[in-house]
CSV table of C-alpha atoms and ligand atoms in Angstrom, one decimal:
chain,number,residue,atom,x,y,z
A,194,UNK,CA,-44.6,-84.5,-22.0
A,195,UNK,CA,-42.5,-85.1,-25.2
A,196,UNK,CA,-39.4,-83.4,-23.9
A,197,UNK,CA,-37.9,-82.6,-20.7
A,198,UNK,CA,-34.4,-80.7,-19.2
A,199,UNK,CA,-32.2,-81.8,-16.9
A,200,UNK,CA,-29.1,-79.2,-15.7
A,201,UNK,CA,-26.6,-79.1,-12.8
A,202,UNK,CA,-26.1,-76.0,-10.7
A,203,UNK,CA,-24.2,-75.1,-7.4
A,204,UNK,CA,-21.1,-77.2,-7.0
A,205,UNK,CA,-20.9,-80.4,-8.4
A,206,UNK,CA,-20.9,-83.2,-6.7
A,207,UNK,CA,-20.0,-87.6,-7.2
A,208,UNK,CA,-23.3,-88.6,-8.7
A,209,UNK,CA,-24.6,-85.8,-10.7
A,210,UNK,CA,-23.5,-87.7,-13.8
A,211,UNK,CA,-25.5,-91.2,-12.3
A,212,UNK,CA,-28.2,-89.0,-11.8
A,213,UNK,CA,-28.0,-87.3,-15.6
A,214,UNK,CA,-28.0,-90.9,-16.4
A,215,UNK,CA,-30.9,-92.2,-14.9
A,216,UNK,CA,-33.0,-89.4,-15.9
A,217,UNK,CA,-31.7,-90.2,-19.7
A,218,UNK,CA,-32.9,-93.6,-19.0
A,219,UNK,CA,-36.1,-93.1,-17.5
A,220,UNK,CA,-36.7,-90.2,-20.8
A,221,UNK,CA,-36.1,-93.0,-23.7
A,222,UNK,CA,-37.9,-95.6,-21.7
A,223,UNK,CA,-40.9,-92.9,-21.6
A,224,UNK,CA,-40.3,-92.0,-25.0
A,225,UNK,CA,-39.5,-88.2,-24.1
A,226,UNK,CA,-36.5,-86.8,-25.8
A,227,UNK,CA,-33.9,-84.9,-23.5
A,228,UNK,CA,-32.0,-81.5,-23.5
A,229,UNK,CA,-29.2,-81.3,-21.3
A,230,UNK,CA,-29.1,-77.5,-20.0
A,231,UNK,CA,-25.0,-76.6,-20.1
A,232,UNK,CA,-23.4,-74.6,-17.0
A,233,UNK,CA,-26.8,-74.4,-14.6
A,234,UNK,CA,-29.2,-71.7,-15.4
A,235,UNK,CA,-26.5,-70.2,-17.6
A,236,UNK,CA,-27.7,-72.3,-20.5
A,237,UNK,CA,-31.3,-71.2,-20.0
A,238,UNK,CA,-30.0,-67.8,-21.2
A,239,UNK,CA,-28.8,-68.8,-24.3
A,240,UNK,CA,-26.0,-66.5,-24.6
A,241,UNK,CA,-23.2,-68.8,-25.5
A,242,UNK,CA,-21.6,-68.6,-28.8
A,243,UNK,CA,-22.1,-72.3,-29.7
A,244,UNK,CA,-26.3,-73.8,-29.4
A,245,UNK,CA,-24.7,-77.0,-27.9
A,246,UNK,CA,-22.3,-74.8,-24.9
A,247,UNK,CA,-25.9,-73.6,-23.6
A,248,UNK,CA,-28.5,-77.0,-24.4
A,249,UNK,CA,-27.6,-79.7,-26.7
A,250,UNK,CA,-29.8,-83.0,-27.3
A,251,UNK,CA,-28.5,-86.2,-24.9
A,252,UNK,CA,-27.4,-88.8,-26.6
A,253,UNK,CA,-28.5,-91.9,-24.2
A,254,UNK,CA,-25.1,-93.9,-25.4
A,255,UNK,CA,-23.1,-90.9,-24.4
A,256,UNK,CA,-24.4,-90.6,-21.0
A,257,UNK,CA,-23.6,-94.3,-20.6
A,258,UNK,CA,-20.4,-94.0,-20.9
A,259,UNK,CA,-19.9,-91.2,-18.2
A,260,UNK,CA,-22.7,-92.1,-15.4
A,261,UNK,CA,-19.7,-93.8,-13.7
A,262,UNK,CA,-17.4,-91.0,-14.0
A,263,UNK,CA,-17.0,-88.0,-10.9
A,264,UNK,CA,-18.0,-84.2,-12.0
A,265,UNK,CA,-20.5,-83.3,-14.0
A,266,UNK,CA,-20.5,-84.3,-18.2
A,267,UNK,CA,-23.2,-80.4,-18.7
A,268,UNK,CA,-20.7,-78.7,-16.7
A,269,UNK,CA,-22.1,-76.5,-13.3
A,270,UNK,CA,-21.4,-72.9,-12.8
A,271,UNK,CA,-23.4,-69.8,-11.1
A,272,UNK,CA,-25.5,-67.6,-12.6
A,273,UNK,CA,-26.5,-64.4,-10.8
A,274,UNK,CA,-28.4,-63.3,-14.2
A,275,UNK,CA,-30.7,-66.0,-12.9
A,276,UNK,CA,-31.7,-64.1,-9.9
A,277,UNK,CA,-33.0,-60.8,-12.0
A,278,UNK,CA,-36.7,-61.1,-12.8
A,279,UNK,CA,-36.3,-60.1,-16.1
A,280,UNK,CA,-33.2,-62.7,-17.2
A,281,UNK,CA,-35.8,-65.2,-15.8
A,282,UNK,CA,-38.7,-64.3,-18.2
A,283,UNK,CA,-36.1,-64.5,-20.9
A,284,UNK,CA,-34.9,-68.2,-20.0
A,285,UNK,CA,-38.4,-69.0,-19.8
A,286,UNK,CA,-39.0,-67.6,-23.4
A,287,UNK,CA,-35.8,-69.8,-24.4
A,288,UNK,CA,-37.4,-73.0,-22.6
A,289,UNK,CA,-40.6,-72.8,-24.6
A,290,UNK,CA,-38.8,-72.0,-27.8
A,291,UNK,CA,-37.0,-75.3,-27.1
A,292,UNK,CA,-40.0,-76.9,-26.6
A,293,UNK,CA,-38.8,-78.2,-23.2
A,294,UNK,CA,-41.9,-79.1,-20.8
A,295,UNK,CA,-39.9,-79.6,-17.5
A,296,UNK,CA,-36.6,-79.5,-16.1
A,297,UNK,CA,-35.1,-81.9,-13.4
A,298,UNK,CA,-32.8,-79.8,-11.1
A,299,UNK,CA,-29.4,-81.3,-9.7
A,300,UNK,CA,-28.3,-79.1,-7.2
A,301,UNK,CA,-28.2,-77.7,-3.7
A,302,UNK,CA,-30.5,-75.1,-1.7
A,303,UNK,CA,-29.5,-72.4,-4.3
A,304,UNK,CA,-30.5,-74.2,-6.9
A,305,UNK,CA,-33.5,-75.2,-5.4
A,306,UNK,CA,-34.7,-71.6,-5.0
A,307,UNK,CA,-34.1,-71.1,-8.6
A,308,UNK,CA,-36.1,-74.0,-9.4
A,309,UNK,CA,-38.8,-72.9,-7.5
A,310,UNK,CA,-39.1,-69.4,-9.6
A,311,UNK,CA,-39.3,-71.2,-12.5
A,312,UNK,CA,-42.2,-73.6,-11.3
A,313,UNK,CA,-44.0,-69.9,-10.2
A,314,UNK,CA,-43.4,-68.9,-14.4
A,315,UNK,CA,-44.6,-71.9,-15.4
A,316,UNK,CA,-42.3,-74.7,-16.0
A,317,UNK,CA,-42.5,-77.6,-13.9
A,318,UNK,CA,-39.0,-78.7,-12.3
A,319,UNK,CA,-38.3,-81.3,-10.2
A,320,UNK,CA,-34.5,-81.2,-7.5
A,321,UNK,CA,-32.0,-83.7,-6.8
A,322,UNK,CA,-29.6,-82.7,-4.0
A,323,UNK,CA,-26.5,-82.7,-5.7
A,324,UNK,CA,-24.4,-81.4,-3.1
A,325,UNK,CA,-21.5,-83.3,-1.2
A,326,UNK,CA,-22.5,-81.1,1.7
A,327,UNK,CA,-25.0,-83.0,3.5
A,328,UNK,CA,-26.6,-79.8,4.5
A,329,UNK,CA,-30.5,-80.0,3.2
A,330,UNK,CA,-32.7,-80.7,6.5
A,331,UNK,CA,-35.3,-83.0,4.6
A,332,UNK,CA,-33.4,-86.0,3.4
A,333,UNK,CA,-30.7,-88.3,5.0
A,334,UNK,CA,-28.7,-87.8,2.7
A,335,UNK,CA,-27.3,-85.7,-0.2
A,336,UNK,CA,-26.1,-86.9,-3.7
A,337,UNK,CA,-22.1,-87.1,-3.2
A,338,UNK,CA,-22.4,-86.7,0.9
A,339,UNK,CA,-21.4,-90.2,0.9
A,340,UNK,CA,-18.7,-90.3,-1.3
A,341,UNK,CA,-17.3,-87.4,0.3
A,342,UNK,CA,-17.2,-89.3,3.6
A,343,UNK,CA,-15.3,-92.4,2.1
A,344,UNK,CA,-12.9,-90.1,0.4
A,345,UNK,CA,-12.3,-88.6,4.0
A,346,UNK,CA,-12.0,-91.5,5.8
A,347,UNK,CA,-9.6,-92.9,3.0
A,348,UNK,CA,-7.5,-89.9,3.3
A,349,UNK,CA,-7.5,-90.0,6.9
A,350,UNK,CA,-6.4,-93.4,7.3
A,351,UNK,CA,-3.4,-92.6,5.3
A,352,UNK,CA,-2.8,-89.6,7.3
A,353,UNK,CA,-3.1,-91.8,10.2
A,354,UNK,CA,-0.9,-94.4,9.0
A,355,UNK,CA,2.2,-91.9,8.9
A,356,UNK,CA,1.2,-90.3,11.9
A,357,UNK,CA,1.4,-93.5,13.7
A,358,UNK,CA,4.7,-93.8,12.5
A,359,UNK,CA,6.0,-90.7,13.6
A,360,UNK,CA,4.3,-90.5,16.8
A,361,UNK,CA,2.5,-87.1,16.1
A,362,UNK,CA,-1.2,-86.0,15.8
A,363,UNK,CA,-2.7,-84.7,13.0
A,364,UNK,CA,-5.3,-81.7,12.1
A,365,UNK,CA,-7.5,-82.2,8.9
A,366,UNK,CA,-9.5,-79.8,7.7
A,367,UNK,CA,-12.5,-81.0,5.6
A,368,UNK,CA,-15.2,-79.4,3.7
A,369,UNK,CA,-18.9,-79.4,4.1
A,370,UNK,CA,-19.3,-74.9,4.2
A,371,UNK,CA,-21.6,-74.2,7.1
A,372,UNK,CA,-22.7,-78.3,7.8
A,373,UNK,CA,-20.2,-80.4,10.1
A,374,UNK,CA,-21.9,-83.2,8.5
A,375,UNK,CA,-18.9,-84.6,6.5
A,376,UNK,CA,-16.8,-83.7,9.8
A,377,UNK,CA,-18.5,-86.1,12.0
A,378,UNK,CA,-19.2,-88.7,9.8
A,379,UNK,CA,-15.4,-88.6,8.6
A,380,UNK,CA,-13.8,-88.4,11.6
A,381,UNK,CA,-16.2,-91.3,13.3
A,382,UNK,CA,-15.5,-93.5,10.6
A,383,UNK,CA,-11.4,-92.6,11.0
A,384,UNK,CA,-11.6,-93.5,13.8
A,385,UNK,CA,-10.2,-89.6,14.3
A,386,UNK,CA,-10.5,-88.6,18.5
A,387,UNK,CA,-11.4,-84.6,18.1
A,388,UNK,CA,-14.2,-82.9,15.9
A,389,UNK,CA,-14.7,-79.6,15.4
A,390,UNK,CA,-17.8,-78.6,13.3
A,391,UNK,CA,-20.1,-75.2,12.8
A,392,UNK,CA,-22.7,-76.5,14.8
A,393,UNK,CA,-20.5,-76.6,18.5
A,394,UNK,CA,-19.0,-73.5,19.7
A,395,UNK,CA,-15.4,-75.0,20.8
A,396,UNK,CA,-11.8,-72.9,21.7
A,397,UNK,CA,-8.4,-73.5,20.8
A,398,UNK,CA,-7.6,-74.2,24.6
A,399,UNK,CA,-10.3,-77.1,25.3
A,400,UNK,CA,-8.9,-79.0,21.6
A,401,UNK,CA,-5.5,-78.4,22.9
A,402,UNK,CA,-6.4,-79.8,26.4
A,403,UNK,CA,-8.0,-82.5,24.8
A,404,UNK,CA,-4.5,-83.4,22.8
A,405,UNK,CA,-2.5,-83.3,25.5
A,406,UNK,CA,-4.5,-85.3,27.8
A,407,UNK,CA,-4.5,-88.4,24.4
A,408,UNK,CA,-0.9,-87.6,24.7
A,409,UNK,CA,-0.4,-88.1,28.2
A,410,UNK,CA,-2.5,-91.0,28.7
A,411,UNK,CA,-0.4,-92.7,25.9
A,412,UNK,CA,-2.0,-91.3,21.9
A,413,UNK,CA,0.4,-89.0,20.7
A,414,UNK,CA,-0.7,-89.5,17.2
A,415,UNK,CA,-4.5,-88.6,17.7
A,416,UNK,CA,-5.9,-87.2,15.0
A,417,UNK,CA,-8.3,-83.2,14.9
A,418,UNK,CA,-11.1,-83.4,12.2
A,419,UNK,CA,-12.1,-79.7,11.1
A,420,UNK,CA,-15.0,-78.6,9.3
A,421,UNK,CA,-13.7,-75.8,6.9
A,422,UNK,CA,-16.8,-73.7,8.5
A,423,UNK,CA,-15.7,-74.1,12.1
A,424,UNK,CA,-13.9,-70.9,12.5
A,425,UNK,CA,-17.9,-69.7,12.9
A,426,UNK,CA,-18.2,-71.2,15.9
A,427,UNK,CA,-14.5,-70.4,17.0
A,428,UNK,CA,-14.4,-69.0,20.7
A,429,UNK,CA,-12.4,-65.8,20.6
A,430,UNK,CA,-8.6,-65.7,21.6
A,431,UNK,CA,-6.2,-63.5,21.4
A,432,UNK,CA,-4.1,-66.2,19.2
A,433,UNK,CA,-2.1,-63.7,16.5
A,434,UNK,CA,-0.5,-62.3,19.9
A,435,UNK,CA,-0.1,-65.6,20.9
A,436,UNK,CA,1.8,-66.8,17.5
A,437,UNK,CA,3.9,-63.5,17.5
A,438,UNK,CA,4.7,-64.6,21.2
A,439,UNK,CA,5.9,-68.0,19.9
A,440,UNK,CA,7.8,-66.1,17.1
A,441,UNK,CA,5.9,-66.8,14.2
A,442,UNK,CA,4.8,-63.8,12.2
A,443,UNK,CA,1.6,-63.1,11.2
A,444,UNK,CA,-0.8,-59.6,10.5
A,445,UNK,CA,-3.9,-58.7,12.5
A,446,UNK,CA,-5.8,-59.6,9.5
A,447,UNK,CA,-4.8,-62.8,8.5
A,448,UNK,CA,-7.7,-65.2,9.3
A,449,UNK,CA,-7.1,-68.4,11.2
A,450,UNK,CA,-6.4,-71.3,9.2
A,451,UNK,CA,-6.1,-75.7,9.9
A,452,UNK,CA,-2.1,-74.8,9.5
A,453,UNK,CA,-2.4,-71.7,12.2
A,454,UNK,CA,-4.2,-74.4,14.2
A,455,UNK,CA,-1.5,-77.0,13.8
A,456,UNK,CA,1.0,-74.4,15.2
A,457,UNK,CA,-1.1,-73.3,18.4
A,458,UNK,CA,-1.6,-76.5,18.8
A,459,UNK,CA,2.4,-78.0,18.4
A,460,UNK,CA,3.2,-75.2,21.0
A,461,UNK,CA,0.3,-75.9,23.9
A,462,UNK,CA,0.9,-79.5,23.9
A,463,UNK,CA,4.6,-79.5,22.7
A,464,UNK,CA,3.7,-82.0,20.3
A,465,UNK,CA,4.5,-82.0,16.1
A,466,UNK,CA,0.8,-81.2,14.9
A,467,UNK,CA,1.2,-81.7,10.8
A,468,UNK,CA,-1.7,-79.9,9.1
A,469,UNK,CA,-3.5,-81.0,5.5
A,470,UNK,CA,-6.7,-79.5,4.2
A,471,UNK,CA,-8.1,-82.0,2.1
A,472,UNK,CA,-10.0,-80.0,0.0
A,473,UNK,CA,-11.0,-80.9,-3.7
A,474,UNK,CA,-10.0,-84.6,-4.0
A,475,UNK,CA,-13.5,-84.9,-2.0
A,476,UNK,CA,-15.6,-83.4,-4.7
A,477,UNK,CA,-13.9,-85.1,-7.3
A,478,UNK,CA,-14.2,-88.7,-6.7
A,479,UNK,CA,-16.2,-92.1,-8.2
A,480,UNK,CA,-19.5,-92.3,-6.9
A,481,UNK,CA,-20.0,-94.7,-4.2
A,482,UNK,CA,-22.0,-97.4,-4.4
A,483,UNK,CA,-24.8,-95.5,-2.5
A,484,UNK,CA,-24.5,-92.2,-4.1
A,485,UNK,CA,-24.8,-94.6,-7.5
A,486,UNK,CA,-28.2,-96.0,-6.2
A,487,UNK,CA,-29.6,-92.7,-4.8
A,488,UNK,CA,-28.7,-91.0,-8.3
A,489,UNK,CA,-30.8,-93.7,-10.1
A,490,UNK,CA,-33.9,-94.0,-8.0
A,491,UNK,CA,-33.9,-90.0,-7.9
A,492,UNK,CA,-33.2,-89.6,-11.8
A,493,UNK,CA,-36.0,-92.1,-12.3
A,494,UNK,CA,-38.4,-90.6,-9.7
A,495,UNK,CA,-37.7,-87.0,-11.2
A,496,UNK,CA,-38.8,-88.2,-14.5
A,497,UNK,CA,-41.8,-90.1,-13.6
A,498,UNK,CA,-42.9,-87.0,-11.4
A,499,UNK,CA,-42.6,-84.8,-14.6
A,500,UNK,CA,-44.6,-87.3,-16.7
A,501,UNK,CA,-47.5,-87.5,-14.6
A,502,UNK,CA,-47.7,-83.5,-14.5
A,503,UNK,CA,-46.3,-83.3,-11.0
A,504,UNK,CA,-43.7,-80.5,-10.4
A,505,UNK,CA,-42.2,-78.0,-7.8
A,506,UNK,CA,-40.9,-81.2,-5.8
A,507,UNK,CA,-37.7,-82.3,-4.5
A,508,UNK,CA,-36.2,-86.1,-3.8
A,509,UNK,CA,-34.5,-87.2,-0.8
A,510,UNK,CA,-34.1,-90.0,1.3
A,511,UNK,CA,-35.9,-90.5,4.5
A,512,UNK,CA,-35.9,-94.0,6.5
A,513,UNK,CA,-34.0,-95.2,4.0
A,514,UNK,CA,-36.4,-94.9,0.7
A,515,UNK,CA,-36.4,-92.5,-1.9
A,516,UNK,CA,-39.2,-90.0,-1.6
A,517,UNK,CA,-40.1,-86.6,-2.7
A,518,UNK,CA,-42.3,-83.6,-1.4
A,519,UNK,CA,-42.8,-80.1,-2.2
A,520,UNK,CA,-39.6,-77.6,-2.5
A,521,UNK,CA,-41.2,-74.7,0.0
A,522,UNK,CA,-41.8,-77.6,2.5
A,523,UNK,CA,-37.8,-78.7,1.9
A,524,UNK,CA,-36.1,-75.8,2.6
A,525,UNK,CA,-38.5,-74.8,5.1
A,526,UNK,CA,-37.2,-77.8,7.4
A,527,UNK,CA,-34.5,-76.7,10.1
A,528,UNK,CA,-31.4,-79.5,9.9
A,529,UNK,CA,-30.6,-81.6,13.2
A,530,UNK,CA,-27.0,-81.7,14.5
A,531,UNK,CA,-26.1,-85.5,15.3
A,532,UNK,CA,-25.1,-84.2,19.0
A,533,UNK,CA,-24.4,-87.7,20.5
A,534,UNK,CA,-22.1,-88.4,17.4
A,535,UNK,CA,-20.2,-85.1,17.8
A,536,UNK,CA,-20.1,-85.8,21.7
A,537,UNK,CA,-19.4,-89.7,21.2
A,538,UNK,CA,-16.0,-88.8,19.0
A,539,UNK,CA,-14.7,-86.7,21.5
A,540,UNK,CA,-15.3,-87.7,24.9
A,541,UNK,CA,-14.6,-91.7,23.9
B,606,LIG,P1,-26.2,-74.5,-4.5
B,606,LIG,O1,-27.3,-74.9,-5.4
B,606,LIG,O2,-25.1,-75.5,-4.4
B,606,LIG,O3,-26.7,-74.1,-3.2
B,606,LIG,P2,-25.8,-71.7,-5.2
B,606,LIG,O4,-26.3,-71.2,-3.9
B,606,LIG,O5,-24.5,-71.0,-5.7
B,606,LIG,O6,-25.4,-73.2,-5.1
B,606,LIG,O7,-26.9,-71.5,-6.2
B,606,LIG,C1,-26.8,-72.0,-7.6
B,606,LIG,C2,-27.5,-71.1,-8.5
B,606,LIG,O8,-28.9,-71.2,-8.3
B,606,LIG,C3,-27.2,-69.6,-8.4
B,606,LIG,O9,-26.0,-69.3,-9.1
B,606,LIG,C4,-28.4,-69.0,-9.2
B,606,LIG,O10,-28.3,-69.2,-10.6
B,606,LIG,C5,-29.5,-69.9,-8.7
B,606,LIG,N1,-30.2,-69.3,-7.5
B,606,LIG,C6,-29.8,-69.3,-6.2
B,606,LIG,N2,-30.7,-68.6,-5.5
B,606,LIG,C7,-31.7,-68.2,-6.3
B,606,LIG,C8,-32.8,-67.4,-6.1
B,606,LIG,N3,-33.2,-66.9,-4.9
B,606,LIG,N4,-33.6,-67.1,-7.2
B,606,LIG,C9,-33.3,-67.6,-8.4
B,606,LIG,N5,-32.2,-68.3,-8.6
B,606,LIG,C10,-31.4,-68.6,-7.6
């Protein structure tokens, strides 16, 4: 291969520059020359009024100086166009015309799936999950999970530190969409004494009993981890009634939040619940150290795969090693909930 793509798609994620880099590296070292795909599949359509907002040459010097750096330097987006047979045939058409041989994919299971259309037309691809999520079954770990965790765990402890001071628990809402990974992993390493994930069908009244009984037996500063997709696995209860009971107003329709939680919470155990939903800061940070490796064994691997005429794969980690394997077999794995974990944090 002379030249090769590389793009990132779904939400970005600590790494996906590392990654970009590594895959730049791995290209010169090879001798191929690389064409950084702008916005995910968006730049395979070519519809942007500037060549270089939809592919542009990577400059190896440029990419240096942002493989340290959080987000992603060819921008991410969506692209429902993708997902239209005939928008497909027409990126395809605008691969070839760019004379790119194969792409390397940063992205999460949607991505993926795209990757794996354009591997059935033809062009090989290789994935990197580039997702802070956690939430792909065949590797340990996805690109930015990490860093996500330590940016929890440093925003908890801070949370912690005031909460200690006042006396009063906290509830902190995380993200992670329908995986509890980040949850579990951030609240164990926090040191946090209730998790609530996706995975675990909980209710309001068992977190509550939970709280009191920390309080009680001398904690009243304990800290709730939430994954923002918990409300899934929400129990029912009655608890707009229960908030217009306790005077606070809300409509039928308003959907329960980490600061509606706080509130139910402050008025079962009598206690000052403060609520913060972390939210972006998570996305947004340096790579760790271990997102940093991942992103270069993966770039490398990617391009190496490519080379030797070997696509339609995925990288991940299992045992601890890089290692890659075909992108049906990934997303046909089911994902294990770390059930001792989840009952370890709050039964200790
Ligand atoms: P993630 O990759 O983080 O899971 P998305 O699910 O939003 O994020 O997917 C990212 C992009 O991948 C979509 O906007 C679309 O361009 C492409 N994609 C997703 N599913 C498919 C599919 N079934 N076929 C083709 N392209 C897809």
């Amino acid at each position: 291969m002379r030249r090769i793509g590389v793009l990132t798609s779904g939400g970005d994620s600590p790494g996906m520059n590392a990654a970009v880099m590594a895959v730049a590296k791995a290209a010169r070292y090879h001798g191929m020359s690389l064409i950084g795909i702008k916005r995910g599949y968006n730049g395979t359509l070519c519809r942007s009024h500037h060549v270089e907002d939809d592919m542009v040459e990577l400059d190896l010097d440029t990419i240096l100086d942002i493989a340290d750096q959080p987000g992603t330097y060819l921008r991410t987006a969506r692209c429902l166009d993708f997902l239209r047979p005939e928008m497909r045939a027409h990126a395809v058409s605008n691969i070839h015309e760019m004379g790119i041989e194969g792409i390397v994919v940063i992205g999460g299971d949607g991505s993926y799936h795209g990757a794996m259309e354009l591997c059935d037309l033809g062009i090989p691809c290789v994935g990197i999950p580039g997702t802070i999520d956690n939430d792909l079954a065949y590797t340990e770990m996805t690109l930015g999970y990490d860093t996500a965790v330590n940016s929890c765990v440093d925003d908890i402890r801070a949370i912690r530190a005031t909460s200690r001071s006042h006396d009063r628990p906290a509830v902190v809402e995380v993200m992670g969409r329908h995986c509890g990974d980040i949850a579990l992993k951030a609240a164990a390493g926090s040191g946090a004494e209730i998790c609530i994930v996706p995975e675990v069908s909980w209710s309001i009244q068992e977190v509550a009993d939970r709280l009191a009984r920390l309080i009680d037996v001398g904690n009243p500063r304990a800290t709730v981890v939430v994954a923002e997709g918990a409300w899934d696995s929400m129990q029912p209860m009655d608890w707009h009634r229960y908030l217009r009971e306790n005077g606070v107003r809300v409509h039928d329709d308003d959907p329960i939040t980490t600061a509606m939680l706080a509130k139910i919470l402050k008025f079962k155990t009598k206690a000052e619940a403060r609520p913060t939903v972390l939210g972006y800061t998570q996305r947004g940070r340096t790579p760790s150290a271990y997102d940093s490796w991942f992103a270069f064994e993966a770039g490398s691997l990617a391009v190496n795969l490519l080379r030797n005429g070997i696509g339609n794969q995925v990288i991940g980690i299992k045992d601890g090693r890089v290692y890659y394997l075909p992108i049906s077999m990934a997303l046909q794995q089911k994902r294990e909930f770390n059930l001792s974990l989840y009952n370890l944090i709050n039964s200790l």
